[in-house]
C-alpha cells in the first residue's frame, strides 16, 4: 500500500506558512465540502460545534476548563506502565483520567452508513471510545448504534491480543471466552465498555475493523460523543493506521474564540510542511503513550530565567520531563519552574496583580504594553509565543492574565505540560518514525 495522507480541515482552509511568514485564509461555512473531504476539528464551544457555550462568558469558560487541568495532570502522571501480573477475574479501575476538558472536537463517522460523532481529540490517550445505544448514565444527545451498521464486526474476544492492550481490561473467565470488557475512570467518573470493531471514517479515508470502546455505563459526565485517542500506544489512531499514515500527523489548533473557523489535522507524511524547525521526539518507557520533548529553558522578555534543571530534565526512569498535550488547557510547569517564570514576568510588568481562577498573575490591560514575550527553548528549536498564546483577557477586556500555572503537587514525578492554549495557531508536526516534533507559525484570521 502506498503512503497515504489526509488533510482534515477545521472549517477554515489554509495553506501552510513557515515561520515567520503567515498564512492567509478564506472563511468557509460549517457544512462539509461537496466531496466530504473535510474532517472537522473545531473548538468545542465554536459555533460549528454542537457543544456551544455563552460567547459572552469567555474568561469564565476558560477558567472553568482550566480548573480541570490539575486532574488531567494527575491523569497524565498516572500513565505509568505497570509490571505484568497474573490475570485475575476482577475489574481493575484506573486512576483519575481528566479527558473531560474537551477543548477540541473532531468530526468522525463510525460504521456504515456513517454515524456522525463529534469526538474529543486527545494526543495523550490511546483508545477511542463512544457512548453506545442503551448506555446507562451516558449523555442522551448522541450515541453510536452498532446494530445499525452493516460493517459492525462485533466485540473483540477477551483472548485476542487487542484486548490485552486495553487499559483496565478484564481477564477471560476460567474455561471460556467472552467479549473484551474494560473499565476506566477519569475526573471522578468511571465507565464500563466493550471493545468492538467497525469502520472509522476520517474525511475521505475509511479504516476498516477499527477497535474502539463501546461504553455501556457511566457513573458521571463523559465527553458526550466520545474521544479519539492520538497517543503512541497500540490501540491509538496512529498505531491502527500505521500502514496508511506511516506514523505521521500534524494539527493546527484554532483559537478558542474562533467560532466559525478552525485549523486542520493532517494525517500521513505527504502534505506536511517541508521546511519546519524540529526538536527530537523522546519516548519515555514509564509513560510510552505521551509525546515528550526536551525543554531546556525559558526566556521572559530578554531575560533567560534561571530554572532548576532537575525539574526540566527528561528522565526515563521516573517519567519526568516535558510533554506536548492537546487536552490540557493552559501550560503547567512544576511549581519551582512556574514560580521562577511568573516572578520574572511580574518583575517586568510591575503590577499590581490579582488572581482570577487558575490565573494568579492578572493585571489591568493598561499595563499590557509592558508584558514581555515568552520564549520556550527546546533542543534545536526556539518557540516565541505570540501574545495571544501567553495572555488571556477578561470578557470585557479590562484585565489580562498570564495564561500559565503551576502543576499540582500531588503528581508522582516532575511533569511539565505544553498545553493547547499555547499551541493555538501553530502547526505541530509529530513524526514517530523519525522521532521528531516540528513547530511552525500558521495563522487563520
XYZ file of N, CA, C and O in Angstrom, residues 58-70 329-330 332 338 342 346 353-363 392-394 399-406:
164
model
N -16.415 34.445 28.058
C -15.154 33.898 27.565
C -14.195 33.557 28.685
O -13.725 32.412 28.784
N -13.890 34.491 29.569
C -12.923 34.219 30.622
C -13.450 33.146 31.563
O -12.716 32.250 31.977
N -14.742 33.219 31.900
C -15.307 32.212 32.796
C -15.238 30.816 32.178
O -15.021 29.819 32.868
N -15.439 30.743 30.859
C -15.342 29.453 30.183
C -13.938 28.891 30.297
O -13.743 27.711 30.620
N -12.925 29.724 30.046
C -11.547 29.265 30.138
C -11.187 28.900 31.572
O -10.517 27.901 31.830
N -11.642 29.705 32.536
C -11.376 29.396 33.944
C -11.978 28.053 34.306
O -11.351 27.226 34.981
N -13.210 27.812 33.837
C -13.861 26.534 34.138
C -13.099 25.379 33.499
O -12.872 24.340 34.126
N -12.683 25.557 32.239
C -11.942 24.494 31.567
C -10.593 24.273 32.238
O -10.170 23.134 32.461
N -9.895 25.357 32.572
C -8.577 25.237 33.184
C -8.664 24.666 34.593
O -7.683 24.083 35.081
N -9.814 24.810 35.244
C -9.959 24.272 36.601
C -9.857 22.756 36.615
O -9.590 22.151 37.654
N -10.074 22.126 35.454
C -9.964 20.667 35.366
C -8.544 20.226 35.042
O -8.251 19.029 35.045
N -7.649 21.174 34.743
C -6.273 20.825 34.401
C -5.554 20.023 35.486
O -4.850 19.065 35.165
N -5.673 20.402 36.782
C -4.959 19.607 37.790
C -5.323 18.129 37.750
O -4.452 17.267 37.889
N -5.538 22.606 29.111
C -5.923 23.912 28.573
C -4.786 24.911 28.639
O -4.452 25.552 27.637
N -4.174 25.109 29.811
C -3.083 26.078 29.944
C -1.812 25.354 30.364
O -1.858 24.367 31.106
N 1.282 24.003 32.127
C 1.555 23.786 33.547
C 3.002 23.374 33.734
O 3.471 22.411 33.120
N 7.508 27.142 37.420
C 6.488 28.155 37.175
C 6.741 29.414 37.998
O 6.629 30.543 37.487
N 6.974 33.070 36.429
C 5.985 34.071 36.856
C 6.635 35.270 37.522
O 6.273 36.432 37.237
N 6.310 39.086 36.347
C 5.797 40.144 37.228
C 6.802 41.278 37.375
O 6.423 42.455 37.430
N -1.049 43.032 40.828
C -1.569 41.781 40.306
C -2.678 41.241 41.192
O -2.730 41.515 42.394
N -3.553 40.487 40.574
C -4.617 39.809 41.304
C -4.782 38.415 40.719
O -4.161 38.083 39.709
N -5.594 37.595 41.355
C -5.839 36.232 40.882
C -7.271 36.099 40.400
O -8.200 36.652 41.013
N -7.437 35.350 39.309
C -8.770 35.009 38.807
C -8.743 33.531 38.461
O -8.076 33.118 37.508
N -9.446 32.736 39.245
C -9.468 31.306 38.991
C -8.078 30.706 39.047
O -7.329 30.905 40.007
N -7.696 29.965 37.981
C -6.388 29.309 37.930
C -5.253 30.289 37.678
O -4.079 29.935 37.820
N -5.578 31.531 37.311
C -4.564 32.505 36.913
C -4.196 33.404 38.096
O -5.036 34.125 38.624
N -2.921 33.360 38.491
C -2.501 34.126 39.677
C -1.745 35.397 39.319
O -1.245 36.092 40.195
N -1.634 35.707 38.004
C -0.913 36.911 37.592
C -1.775 37.683 36.600
O -1.547 37.663 35.385
N -2.816 38.332 37.139
C -3.725 39.139 36.327
C -3.494 40.616 36.640
O -3.201 40.984 37.784
N -3.650 41.455 35.637
C -3.339 42.872 35.797
C -4.215 43.685 34.851
O -4.810 43.153 33.908
N -4.341 35.904 28.454
C -5.769 35.715 28.271
C -6.479 36.929 28.857
O -6.033 37.495 29.872
N -7.555 37.363 28.214
C -8.243 38.588 28.620
C -9.625 38.287 29.168
O -10.256 37.296 28.793
N -10.063 39.164 30.045
C -11.409 39.037 30.584
C -12.427 39.318 29.486
O -12.104 39.854 28.426
N -9.020 43.239 31.921
C -7.946 42.541 32.619
C -7.234 41.601 31.655
O -7.828 41.067 30.723
N -5.941 41.422 31.900
C -5.151 40.433 31.178
C -4.460 39.550 32.204
O -4.092 40.010 33.291
N -4.292 38.264 31.877
C -3.674 37.323 32.806
C -2.607 36.511 32.080
O -2.758 36.168 30.896
N -1.543 36.181 32.789
C -0.565 35.235 32.286
C -1.232 33.868 32.213
O -1.709 33.342 33.221
N -1.279 33.280 31.005
C -2.060 32.062 30.773
C -1.233 30.808 31.019
O -1.096 29.943 30.153
N -0.654 30.719 32.212
C 0.099 29.543 32.637
C -0.147 29.359 34.124
O -0.673 30.251 34.792
N 0.236 28.204 34.638
C 0.015 27.952 36.063
C 0.953 26.847 36.526
O 1.634 26.197 35.721
N 0.972 26.648 37.830
C 1.785 25.573 38.410
C 1.038 24.252 38.320
O -0.193 24.197 38.430
